[in-house]
Short mmCIF file of C-alpha atoms in Angstrom, two decimals:
data_model
loop_
_atom_site.label_atom_id
_atom_site.label_comp_id
_atom_site.label_asym_id
_atom_site.label_seq_id
_atom_site.Cartn_x
_atom_site.Cartn_y
_atom_site.Cartn_z
CA MET R 1 82.37 119.04 130.94
CA ASN R 2 81.58 115.81 132.82
CA LYS R 3 82.13 113.85 129.62
CA ILE R 4 85.64 115.27 129.36
CA LYS R 5 86.43 114.36 132.98
CA ASN R 6 85.57 110.73 132.29
CA GLN R 7 88.68 110.41 130.13
CA THR R 8 91.28 108.20 131.74
CA ARG R 9 94.07 110.59 130.91
CA PRO R 10 93.60 114.14 129.61
CA VAL R 11 95.30 114.81 126.26
CA PHE R 12 96.73 118.18 125.25
CA PRO R 13 94.33 119.73 122.67
CA PHE R 14 95.63 119.67 119.08
CA THR R 15 94.36 123.20 118.41
CA ALA R 16 96.26 124.50 121.46
CA ILE R 17 99.63 123.53 119.94
CA ILE R 18 101.52 126.65 118.90
CA GLY R 19 103.66 126.61 115.75
CA GLN R 20 104.97 123.43 114.06
CA GLU R 21 102.53 124.01 111.18
CA GLU R 22 104.33 121.61 108.82
CA MET R 23 103.99 118.68 111.19
CA LYS R 24 100.34 119.49 111.99
CA LEU R 25 99.42 119.77 108.29
CA ALA R 26 101.13 116.45 107.43
CA LEU R 27 99.22 114.69 110.23
CA VAL R 28 95.84 116.21 109.28
CA LEU R 29 96.28 115.25 105.60
CA ASN R 30 97.12 111.66 106.58
CA MET R 31 93.95 111.53 108.69
CA ILE R 32 91.92 112.74 105.69
CA ASP R 33 93.56 110.21 103.34
CA PRO R 34 95.45 107.40 105.15
CA LYS R 35 96.62 106.13 101.73
CA ILE R 36 99.11 109.02 101.58
CA GLY R 37 101.36 106.59 103.43
CA GLY R 38 102.11 108.06 106.83
CA VAL R 39 104.57 110.69 107.93
CA MET R 40 108.13 110.78 109.18
CA ILE R 41 108.72 113.63 111.63
CA MET R 42 112.34 114.56 112.19
CA GLY R 43 113.37 117.32 114.54
CA ASP R 44 115.11 118.48 117.69
CA ARG R 45 114.41 116.94 121.08
CA GLY R 46 111.61 118.55 123.10
CA THR R 47 109.74 120.10 120.17
CA GLY R 48 106.40 118.46 120.94
CA LYS R 49 106.47 115.60 118.43
CA SER R 50 104.85 113.00 120.72
CA THR R 51 102.40 115.56 122.19
CA THR R 52 101.18 116.52 118.69
CA ILE R 53 100.75 112.90 117.53
CA ARG R 54 98.75 111.95 120.64
CA ALA R 55 96.68 115.12 120.23
CA ILE R 56 95.65 114.32 116.62
CA ALA R 57 94.56 110.79 117.65
CA ASP R 58 92.43 112.24 120.44
CA LEU R 59 90.84 114.74 118.04
CA LEU R 60 89.57 112.22 115.49
CA PRO R 61 85.92 111.12 115.37
CA GLU R 62 85.06 107.73 116.88
CA ILE R 63 84.97 104.69 114.60
CA GLU R 64 82.40 101.89 114.48
CA ILE R 65 83.79 98.40 115.04
CA VAL R 66 82.39 94.88 115.44
CA SER R 67 82.05 94.34 119.20
CA ASP R 68 84.76 92.24 120.88
CA ASP R 69 86.76 91.94 117.65
CA VAL R 70 90.53 92.11 118.27
CA PHE R 71 91.17 93.59 114.81
CA ASN R 72 88.77 96.57 115.13
CA SER R 73 86.90 95.13 112.12
CA HIS R 74 84.63 97.43 110.15
CA PRO R 75 81.05 96.13 110.15
CA TYR R 76 80.46 96.88 106.42
CA ASP R 77 83.80 97.35 104.61
CA TYR R 78 85.26 93.98 103.52
CA ASP R 79 88.80 95.42 103.24
CA LEU R 80 88.77 96.38 106.91
CA MET R 81 87.41 93.21 108.50
CA SER R 82 88.90 89.95 109.71
CA ASP R 83 88.15 86.57 108.11
CA LEU R 84 86.09 85.56 111.15
CA VAL R 85 83.79 88.57 110.74
CA LYS R 86 83.47 87.84 107.00
CA GLN R 87 82.42 84.26 107.82
CA GLN R 88 79.85 85.54 110.32
CA ILE R 89 78.42 87.94 107.71
CA GLU R 90 78.23 85.13 105.14
CA SER R 91 76.46 82.95 107.75
CA LYS R 92 73.95 85.82 108.26
CA VAL R 93 75.00 86.27 111.91
CA ASN R 94 73.62 89.47 113.39
CA LEU R 95 76.76 91.41 114.41
CA LYS R 96 76.81 93.78 117.36
CA THR R 97 78.79 96.98 116.89
CA GLN R 98 80.22 99.67 119.14
CA LEU R 99 81.93 103.05 118.81
CA ILE R 100 85.52 103.41 120.01
CA LYS R 101 88.16 106.11 119.91
CA VAL R 102 90.61 105.82 117.02
CA PRO R 103 93.30 103.38 118.24
CA MET R 104 96.67 104.98 118.98
CA VAL R 105 99.34 102.29 119.37
CA ASP R 106 102.92 102.95 120.50
CA LEU R 107 105.63 100.64 119.25
CA PRO R 108 108.35 100.37 121.91
CA LEU R 109 111.95 100.35 120.66
CA GLY R 110 112.68 96.95 122.17
CA ALA R 111 109.68 95.25 120.52
CA THR R 112 110.18 91.82 118.95
CA GLU R 113 108.73 90.62 115.65
CA ASP R 114 106.22 88.44 117.57
CA ARG R 115 105.06 91.44 119.61
CA LEU R 116 104.58 93.42 116.41
CA CYS R 117 102.97 90.80 114.17
CA GLY R 118 101.36 88.41 116.64
CA THR R 119 102.02 84.70 117.24
CA ILE R 120 100.41 81.40 116.29
CA ASP R 121 100.02 78.77 119.01
CA ILE R 122 101.50 75.76 117.23
CA GLU R 123 100.76 73.31 120.06
CA LYS R 124 97.07 74.12 120.02
CA ALA R 125 97.00 73.91 116.22
CA LEU R 126 98.61 70.45 116.20
CA ASN R 127 96.75 68.99 119.19
CA GLU R 128 93.30 70.49 118.72
CA GLY R 129 93.34 71.33 115.02
CA VAL R 130 92.35 74.98 115.59
CA LYS R 131 94.19 78.10 114.53
CA SER R 132 94.96 79.99 117.72
CA PHE R 133 96.34 83.46 117.09
CA GLU R 134 97.63 85.91 119.69
CA PRO R 135 97.28 89.33 117.98
CA GLY R 136 100.21 91.76 117.96
CA LEU R 137 100.45 95.55 117.76
CA LEU R 138 99.60 95.58 114.03
CA ALA R 139 96.19 94.06 114.85
CA LYS R 140 95.54 96.65 117.56
CA ALA R 141 96.53 99.48 115.21
CA ASN R 142 94.07 98.48 112.45
CA ARG R 143 92.03 101.57 111.44
CA GLY R 144 94.14 103.73 113.75
CA ILE R 145 97.59 105.24 114.17
CA LEU R 146 100.80 103.31 114.82
CA TYR R 147 103.41 105.59 116.34
CA VAL R 148 107.10 104.72 116.42
CA ASP R 149 109.26 107.15 118.38
CA GLU R 150 112.97 107.06 117.48
CA VAL R 151 112.09 105.06 114.35
CA ASN R 152 115.63 105.67 113.10
CA LEU R 153 116.90 103.48 115.99
CA LEU R 154 114.48 100.64 115.24
CA ASP R 155 115.83 97.45 113.67
CA ASP R 156 115.65 97.72 109.85
CA HIS R 157 113.88 94.35 109.65
CA LEU R 158 111.02 95.62 111.86
CA VAL R 159 110.80 98.88 109.90
CA ASP R 160 110.45 96.76 106.72
CA ILE R 161 107.56 94.78 108.25
CA LEU R 162 105.87 98.01 109.38
CA LEU R 163 106.16 99.63 105.97
CA ASP R 164 104.97 96.49 104.16
CA SER R 165 101.85 96.28 106.34
CA ALA R 166 101.20 100.02 106.07
CA ALA R 167 101.43 99.82 102.26
CA SER R 168 99.38 96.64 101.74
CA GLY R 169 96.91 97.08 104.61
CA TRP R 170 97.41 93.43 105.63
CA ASN R 171 99.61 91.47 108.02
CA THR R 172 100.41 87.80 107.38
CA VAL R 173 101.90 85.54 110.06
CA GLU R 174 103.27 82.16 108.95
CA ARG R 175 104.69 79.44 111.13
CA GLU R 176 105.20 75.70 110.55
CA GLY R 177 102.92 75.73 107.49
CA ILE R 178 100.11 77.59 109.28
CA SER R 179 99.22 81.00 107.90
CA ILE R 180 96.99 83.72 109.38
CA ARG R 181 96.20 87.00 107.64
CA HIS R 182 94.39 89.98 109.07
CA PRO R 183 93.71 93.62 108.11
CA ALA R 184 96.33 96.12 109.30
CA ARG R 185 95.31 99.43 107.74
CA PHE R 186 96.88 102.19 109.81
CA VAL R 187 98.61 105.55 109.50
CA LEU R 188 102.29 105.01 110.28
CA VAL R 189 103.85 107.93 112.10
CA GLY R 190 107.56 107.82 112.84
CA SER R 191 109.57 110.42 114.69
CA GLY R 192 113.22 110.85 115.41
CA ASN R 193 116.12 113.15 116.08
CA PRO R 194 118.50 113.56 113.10
CA GLU R 195 121.47 113.67 115.48
CA GLU R 196 120.89 109.98 116.21
CA GLY R 197 121.12 109.03 112.54
CA GLU R 198 118.81 108.92 109.52
CA LEU R 199 116.84 106.01 108.11
CA ARG R 200 118.24 104.31 105.03
CA PRO R 201 117.00 106.09 101.82
CA GLN R 202 115.14 102.92 100.72
CA LEU R 203 113.08 102.91 103.94
CA LEU R 204 112.66 106.67 104.10
CA ASP R 205 111.23 106.73 100.58
CA ARG R 206 108.33 104.55 101.71
CA PHE R 207 106.99 107.14 104.14
CA GLY R 208 104.42 109.26 102.34
CA MET R 209 105.53 112.57 103.87
CA HIS R 210 108.53 113.96 105.73
CA ALA R 211 107.99 116.87 108.12
CA GLU R 212 110.89 118.80 109.61
CA ILE R 213 110.56 120.62 112.89
CA ARG R 214 112.94 123.04 114.48
CA THR R 215 113.16 124.54 117.95
CA VAL R 216 111.30 127.88 118.06
CA LYS R 217 113.80 130.76 118.25
CA ASP R 218 111.44 133.70 118.91
CA PRO R 219 111.55 134.37 122.71
CA LEU R 220 107.94 135.66 122.81
CA LEU R 221 106.65 132.53 121.09
CA ARG R 222 108.71 130.32 123.40
CA VAL R 223 107.17 132.01 126.44
CA GLN R 224 103.70 131.53 124.93
CA ILE R 225 104.37 127.78 124.45
CA VAL R 226 105.74 127.40 128.00
CA GLU R 227 102.73 129.24 129.49
CA GLN R 228 100.28 127.14 127.46
CA ARG R 229 101.89 123.94 128.69
CA ALA R 230 102.00 125.16 132.29
CA LYS R 231 98.29 126.07 132.10
CA PHE R 232 97.45 122.56 130.86
CA ASP R 233 99.57 120.85 133.52
CA HIS R 234 97.95 122.95 136.25
CA ASP R 235 94.34 122.33 135.16
CA PRO R 236 94.01 120.12 132.07
CA TYR R 237 90.20 120.07 132.04
CA SER R 238 89.73 123.84 131.92
CA CYS R 239 92.34 123.97 129.13
CA ILE R 240 90.46 121.26 127.19
CA ASP R 241 87.23 123.15 127.80
CA GLU R 242 88.78 126.40 126.53
CA PHE R 243 89.69 124.80 123.18
CA CYS R 244 86.54 122.68 122.88
CA ASP R 245 84.95 124.79 120.10
CA GLN R 246 88.16 124.90 118.03
CA GLN R 247 88.61 121.15 118.46
CA ASN R 248 85.05 120.47 117.28
CA GLU R 249 85.50 122.82 114.33
CA LEU R 250 88.69 121.05 113.21
CA LYS R 251 87.11 117.62 113.75
CA GLU R 252 84.17 118.68 111.57
CA SER R 253 86.56 119.96 108.84
CA ILE R 254 88.36 116.60 108.79
CA ILE R 255 85.05 114.65 108.56
CA ILE R 256 83.83 116.87 105.70
CA ALA R 257 87.17 116.55 103.89
CA GLN R 258 87.13 112.73 104.24
CA LYS R 259 83.70 112.62 102.59
CA LYS R 260 84.62 115.18 99.92
CA LEU R 261 87.93 113.53 98.98
CA VAL R 262 86.48 111.04 96.47
CA SER R 263 84.95 113.81 94.36
CA VAL R 264 88.01 116.13 94.25
CA ILE R 265 89.58 116.23 90.80
CA ILE R 266 93.06 117.19 89.66
CA ASP R 267 93.56 118.56 86.16
CA TYR R 268 95.68 116.50 83.74
CA ASP R 269 98.07 119.43 83.14
CA LEU R 270 98.74 119.68 86.89
CA LYS R 271 99.47 115.93 87.05
CA VAL R 272 101.99 116.42 84.23
CA LYS R 273 103.63 119.30 86.13
CA ILE R 274 103.92 117.18 89.30
CA SER R 275 105.60 114.40 87.31
CA GLN R 276 107.82 116.95 85.56
CA ILE R 277 109.01 118.23 88.96
CA CYS R 278 109.72 114.65 90.13
CA GLY R 279 111.65 114.00 86.90
CA VAL R 280 113.79 117.15 87.18
CA LEU R 281 114.53 116.35 90.84
CA ASN R 282 115.58 112.83 89.78
CA VAL R 283 113.17 111.15 92.21
CA ASP R 284 113.47 107.36 91.94
CA GLY R 285 110.28 105.42 91.22
CA LEU R 286 106.77 106.83 91.09
CA ARG R 287 105.95 107.06 94.81
CA GLY R 288 106.69 110.80 94.78
CA ASP R 289 104.21 111.44 91.96
CA ILE R 290 101.49 109.29 93.56
CA VAL R 291 101.84 110.76 97.06
CA THR R 292 101.93 114.36 95.79
CA ASN R 293 98.71 113.78 93.80
CA ARG R 294 97.01 112.24 96.86
CA ALA R 295 98.22 114.94 99.26
CA ALA R 296 97.18 117.76 96.92
CA LYS R 297 93.67 116.28 96.65
CA ALA R 298 93.47 115.84 100.44
CA PHE R 299 94.56 119.46 100.95
CA ALA R 300 92.01 120.70 98.41
CA ALA R 301 89.28 118.68 100.21
CA TYR R 302 90.46 120.19 103.52
CA GLN R 303 90.02 123.65 101.96
CA ASN R 304 86.54 122.55 100.83
CA LYS R 305 87.43 122.83 97.13
CA ASP R 306 86.20 120.63 94.29
CA GLU R 307 89.38 120.88 92.26
CA VAL R 308 93.11 121.00 93.01
CA GLU R 309 94.77 124.35 92.29
CA ILE R 310 98.46 125.20 91.86
CA ASP R 311 98.65 126.67 95.37
CA ASP R 312 97.46 123.34 96.84
CA ILE R 313 100.36 121.56 95.13
CA LYS R 314 102.86 124.19 96.33
CA LYS R 315 101.62 123.72 99.89
CA VAL R 316 102.23 119.95 100.02
CA ILE R 317 104.89 119.05 97.46
CA THR R 318 107.94 119.74 99.65
CA LEU R 319 106.51 117.48 102.38
CA CYS R 320 106.07 114.73 99.78
CA LEU R 321 109.42 114.95 97.98
CA ARG R 322 112.21 116.27 100.18
CA HIS R 323 113.11 112.86 101.64
CA ARG R 324 113.20 111.19 98.24
CA LEU R 325 116.21 113.15 96.95
CA ARG R 326 118.84 111.29 98.99
CA LYS R 327 120.74 108.78 96.90
CA ASP R 328 123.60 108.27 99.34
CA PRO R 329 122.93 107.20 102.98
CA LEU R 330 125.59 109.72 104.05
CA ASP R 331 123.77 112.67 102.48
CA THR R 332 121.61 114.88 104.66
CA ILE R 333 117.93 115.44 103.82
CA ASP R 334 117.23 118.56 101.82
CA SER R 335 115.31 121.04 103.98
CA GLY R 336 113.21 121.99 100.98
CA THR R 337 115.18 124.67 99.15
CA LYS R 338 116.02 122.37 96.23
CA VAL R 339 112.39 121.26 95.86
CA ASN R 340 111.06 124.82 96.23
CA LYS R 341 113.40 126.14 93.51
CA ILE R 342 112.28 123.55 90.93
CA VAL R 343 108.61 123.85 91.98
CA HIS R 344 108.76 127.62 91.54
CA GLU R 345 110.36 127.29 88.09
CA ILE R 346 107.93 124.66 86.76
CA LEU R 347 104.66 125.84 88.35
CA SER R 348 105.30 129.45 87.36
CA GLU R 349 105.59 128.57 83.66
#
């Protein structure tokens, strides 16, 4: 209990969130396999989008980083460490490490490109001959979660940079012939309200998953949600304590699934069926096929299975494909009925 009270700011427990199963599943699967490519959460105002995203970050196990490294470099994985750390390893320097909570970085709507990517101090480079880099939000988000609320209102140019870094796992800053590159492997989570406009189809397609959330209509469930929130606001620590066992159980499931993921297999016939569905739905490119395969394996690992089954595909495929059907920016996103119809026809054969 004392350990909990040491937190600077209590976070609403993920397992205490009622409803919104689609959003919760999409977030959990991205934590199991960050290569799914993030999640776009669209829904009404006041449906707990931000609360849920902060809750999943708080739930995750701590990560080991090289002490005092601004990029949260991994002490052993070359893909997740900065050039400086690599040089230290090659020079046989004994690195100190520490455990930190998974970084959760908010990107404010008014952020500039420099704030996002970081800046190079040209004066220092010219006068002293040293590369001086002021890290941006992409550096802080390495190995964590980058959350963009109202992503549909963000400048398209910044969304492009975000998606490029999320896909490649690297951020490169170039200025006056000086170039600095650092790891930026993060789960990109965007949220927004459809009333304020959709993202362009080209940008939307680059989010791995698309979760839709609606305001709960059932009065009994609404009362339950209101009471749960009131209880947390009144005494957050006893609420955190109440859900402690469930939180630990879910955390353990995610850790086991992360380890199990590499050994999960998906039958060739099922891969063909996934691609057949993408073809019938006229999904452009192969991102839909790749993400569905990844998500199905992550869901199977989460269920502690060794092999993907048809039900695993049915559970995730709508989340992976519904936002890839828009060809015209003026179209609305399919809620899933079109995907479900084709999935049912093909997977029932």
